[in-house]
GROMACS .gro file of C-alpha atoms in nm:
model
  151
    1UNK     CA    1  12.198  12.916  10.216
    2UNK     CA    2  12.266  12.745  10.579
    3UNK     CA    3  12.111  12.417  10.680
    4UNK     CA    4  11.906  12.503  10.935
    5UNK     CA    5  11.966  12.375  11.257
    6UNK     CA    6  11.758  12.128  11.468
    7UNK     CA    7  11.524  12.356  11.682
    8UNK     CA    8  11.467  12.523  11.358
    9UNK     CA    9  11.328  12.192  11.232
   10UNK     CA   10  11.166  12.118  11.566
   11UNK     CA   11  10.967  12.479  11.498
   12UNK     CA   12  10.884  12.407  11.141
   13UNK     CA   13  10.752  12.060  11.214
   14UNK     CA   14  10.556  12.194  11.508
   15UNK     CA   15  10.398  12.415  11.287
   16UNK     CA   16  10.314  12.185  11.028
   17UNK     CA   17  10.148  11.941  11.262
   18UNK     CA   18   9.974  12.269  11.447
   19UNK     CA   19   9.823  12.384  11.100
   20UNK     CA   20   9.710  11.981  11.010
   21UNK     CA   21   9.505  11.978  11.357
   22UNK     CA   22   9.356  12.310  11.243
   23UNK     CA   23   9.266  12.152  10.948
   24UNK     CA   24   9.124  11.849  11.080
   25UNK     CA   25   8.966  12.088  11.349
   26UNK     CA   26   8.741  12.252  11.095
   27UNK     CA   27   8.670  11.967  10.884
   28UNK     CA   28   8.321  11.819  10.876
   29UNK     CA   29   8.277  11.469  10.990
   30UNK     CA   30   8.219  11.362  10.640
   31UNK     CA   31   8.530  11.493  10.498
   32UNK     CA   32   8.716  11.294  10.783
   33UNK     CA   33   8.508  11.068  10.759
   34UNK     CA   34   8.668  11.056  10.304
   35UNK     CA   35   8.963  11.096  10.476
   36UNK     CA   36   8.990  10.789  10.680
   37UNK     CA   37   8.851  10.632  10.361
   38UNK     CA   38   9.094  10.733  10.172
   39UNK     CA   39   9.387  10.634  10.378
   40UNK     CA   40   9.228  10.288  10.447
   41UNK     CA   41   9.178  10.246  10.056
   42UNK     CA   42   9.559  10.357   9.980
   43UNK     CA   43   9.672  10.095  10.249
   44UNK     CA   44   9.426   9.830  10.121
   45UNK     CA   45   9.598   9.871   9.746
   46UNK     CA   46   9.929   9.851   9.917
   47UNK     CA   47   9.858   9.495  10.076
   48UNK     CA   48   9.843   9.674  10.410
   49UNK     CA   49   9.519   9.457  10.548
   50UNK     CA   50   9.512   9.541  10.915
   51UNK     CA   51   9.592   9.875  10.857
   52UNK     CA   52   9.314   9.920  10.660
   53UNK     CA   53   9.094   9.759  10.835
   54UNK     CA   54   9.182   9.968  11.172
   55UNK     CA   55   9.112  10.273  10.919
   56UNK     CA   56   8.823  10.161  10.760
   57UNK     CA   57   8.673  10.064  11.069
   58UNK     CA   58   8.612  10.420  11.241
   59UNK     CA   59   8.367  10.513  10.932
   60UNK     CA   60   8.049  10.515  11.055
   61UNK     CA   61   7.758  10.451  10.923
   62UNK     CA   62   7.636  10.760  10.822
   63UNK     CA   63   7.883  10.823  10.575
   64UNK     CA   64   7.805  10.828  10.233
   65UNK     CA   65   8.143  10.595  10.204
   66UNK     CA   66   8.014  10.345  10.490
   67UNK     CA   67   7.901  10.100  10.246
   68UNK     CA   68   8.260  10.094  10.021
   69UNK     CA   69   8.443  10.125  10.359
   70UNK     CA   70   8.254   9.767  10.495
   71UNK     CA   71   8.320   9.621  10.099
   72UNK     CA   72   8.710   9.717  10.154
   73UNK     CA   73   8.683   9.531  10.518
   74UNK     CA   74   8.591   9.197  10.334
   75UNK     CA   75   8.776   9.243  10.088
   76UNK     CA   76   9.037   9.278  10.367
   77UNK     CA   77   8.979   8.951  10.517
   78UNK     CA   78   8.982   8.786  10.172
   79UNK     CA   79   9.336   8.891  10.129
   80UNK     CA   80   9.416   8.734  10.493
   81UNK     CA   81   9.276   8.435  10.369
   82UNK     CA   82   8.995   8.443  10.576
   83UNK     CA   83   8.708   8.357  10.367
   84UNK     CA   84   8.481   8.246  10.652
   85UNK     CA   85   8.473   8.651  10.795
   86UNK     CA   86   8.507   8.799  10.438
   87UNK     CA   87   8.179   8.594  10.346
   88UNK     CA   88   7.988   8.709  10.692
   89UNK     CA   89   8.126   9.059  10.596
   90UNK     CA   90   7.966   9.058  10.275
   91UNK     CA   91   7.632   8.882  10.354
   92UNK     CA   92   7.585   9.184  10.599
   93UNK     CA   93   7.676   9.429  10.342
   94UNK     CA   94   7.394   9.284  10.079
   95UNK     CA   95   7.175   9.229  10.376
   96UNK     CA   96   7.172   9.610  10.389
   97UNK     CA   97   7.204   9.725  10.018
   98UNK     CA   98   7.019   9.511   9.806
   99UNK     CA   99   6.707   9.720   9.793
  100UNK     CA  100   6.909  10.030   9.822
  101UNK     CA  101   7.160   9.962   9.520
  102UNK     CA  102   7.093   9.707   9.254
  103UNK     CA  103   7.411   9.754   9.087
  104UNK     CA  104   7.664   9.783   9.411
  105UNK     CA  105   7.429   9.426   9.543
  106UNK     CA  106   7.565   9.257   9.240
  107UNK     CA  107   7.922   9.337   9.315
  108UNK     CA  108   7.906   9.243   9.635
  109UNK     CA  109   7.688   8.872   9.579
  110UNK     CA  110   8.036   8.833   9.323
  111UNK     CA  111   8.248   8.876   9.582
  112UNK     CA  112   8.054   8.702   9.836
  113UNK     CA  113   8.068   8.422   9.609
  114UNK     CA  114   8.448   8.374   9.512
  115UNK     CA  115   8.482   8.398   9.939
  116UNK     CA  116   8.215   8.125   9.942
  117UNK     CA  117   8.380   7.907   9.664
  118UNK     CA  118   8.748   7.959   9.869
  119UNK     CA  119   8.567   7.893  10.211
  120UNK     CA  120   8.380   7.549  10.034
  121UNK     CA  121   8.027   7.636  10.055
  122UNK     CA  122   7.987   7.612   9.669
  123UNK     CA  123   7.615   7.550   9.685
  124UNK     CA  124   7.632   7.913   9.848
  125UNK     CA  125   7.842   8.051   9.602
  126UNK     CA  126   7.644   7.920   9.326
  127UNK     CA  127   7.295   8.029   9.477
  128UNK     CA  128   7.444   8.399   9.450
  129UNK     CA  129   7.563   8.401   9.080
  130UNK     CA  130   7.196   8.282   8.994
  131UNK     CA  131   7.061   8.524   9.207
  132UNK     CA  132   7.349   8.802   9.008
  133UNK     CA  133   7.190   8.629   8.637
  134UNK     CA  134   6.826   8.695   8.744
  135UNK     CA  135   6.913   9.108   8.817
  136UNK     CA  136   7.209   9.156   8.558
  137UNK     CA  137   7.215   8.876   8.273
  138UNK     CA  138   7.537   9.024   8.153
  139UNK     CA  139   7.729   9.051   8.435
  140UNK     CA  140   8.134   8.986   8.328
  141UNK     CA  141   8.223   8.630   8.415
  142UNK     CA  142   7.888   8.502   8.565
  143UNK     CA  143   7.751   8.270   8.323
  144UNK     CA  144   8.051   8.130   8.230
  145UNK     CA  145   8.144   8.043   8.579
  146UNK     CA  146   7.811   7.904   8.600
  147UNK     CA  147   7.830   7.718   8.358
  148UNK     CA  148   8.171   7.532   8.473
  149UNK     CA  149   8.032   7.473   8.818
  150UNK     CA  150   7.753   7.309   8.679
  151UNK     CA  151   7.969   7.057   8.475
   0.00000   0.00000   0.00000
C-alpha cells in the first residue's frame, strides 16, 4: 500500500473538517451548547483554567448545563488562586439556584466556603456551612469543619 501523498492528505483533511461543520451545522443549540460543556469540562480536569473558562463561557443561560458550566468557572478561578472572583462566582450561582435546587445550593455554599476560608472572610465561610447544616445535617465534612473553626 503507498503512502499517500500530501494533496491526498490536504483532500482527506478537507473533508473531515467539511463533514464536522455539517455536523455542527445541524446540531441544535443545546447539543453545542453539551458540546462546549464538554470540552470546557475535559480542559478544566486537565488543569487547563483559561481554556475552560473561554469554553465555558459561551454557554448561555438557557442551557440545561448553564448552571454546572458557571460552577466549573469558579471552580476555575479557585485553581488560579483567585478566591476573591471564585467566591463572587459562586454567590451568583446560589443567588440563582437556591430555590431551584436544594441539593446543587449545598454544593455550591461548600465551595463558596473553602474560597471564602482561602480569601479570609471566615465569618463568611462559616455563615454558609451553618446555613449547609440547617438544609442537609449530613452533609460529608460539614460538621466536623464546624466544629474546628469554632475551637
Amino acid at each position: 500500500m503507498a503512502k499517500p501523498n500530501s494533496w491526498e492528505l490536504h483532500e482527506a483533511l478537507r473533508d473531515l473538517h467539511l463533514q464536522r461543520a455539517k455536523k455542527v451545522a445541524s446540531m441544535t443549540l443545546s447539543e453545542k451548547d453539551e458540546v462546549i460543556f464538554s470540552r470546557g469540562l475535559a480542559q478544566f480536569l486537565a488543569s487547563e483554567s483559561m481554556e475552560s473558562l473561554e469554553n465555558l463561557q459561551k454557554i448561555l443561560p438557557s442551557d440545561t448545563s448553564y448552571f454546572r458550566a458557571q460552577y466549573l468557572i469558579g471552580r476555575c478561578f479557585t485553581k488560579m488562586g483567585r478566591h476573591d472572583i471564585a467566591a463572587k462566582q459562586f454567590q451568583r450561582i446560589l443567588d440563582q439556584v437556591q430555590t431551584l435546587d436544594p441539593d446543587f445550593s449545598n454544593v455550591v455554599r461548600f465551595t463558596l466556603s473553602t474560597a471564602l476560608v482561602h480569601y479570609g472572610q471566615m465569618e463568611g465561610a462559616l455563615e454558609q456551612l451553618e446555613t449547609i447544616i440547617q438544609y442537609h445535617h449530613h452533609f460529608p465534612k460539614v460538621s466536623a469543619l464546624l466544629s474546628w473553626f469554632k475551637q
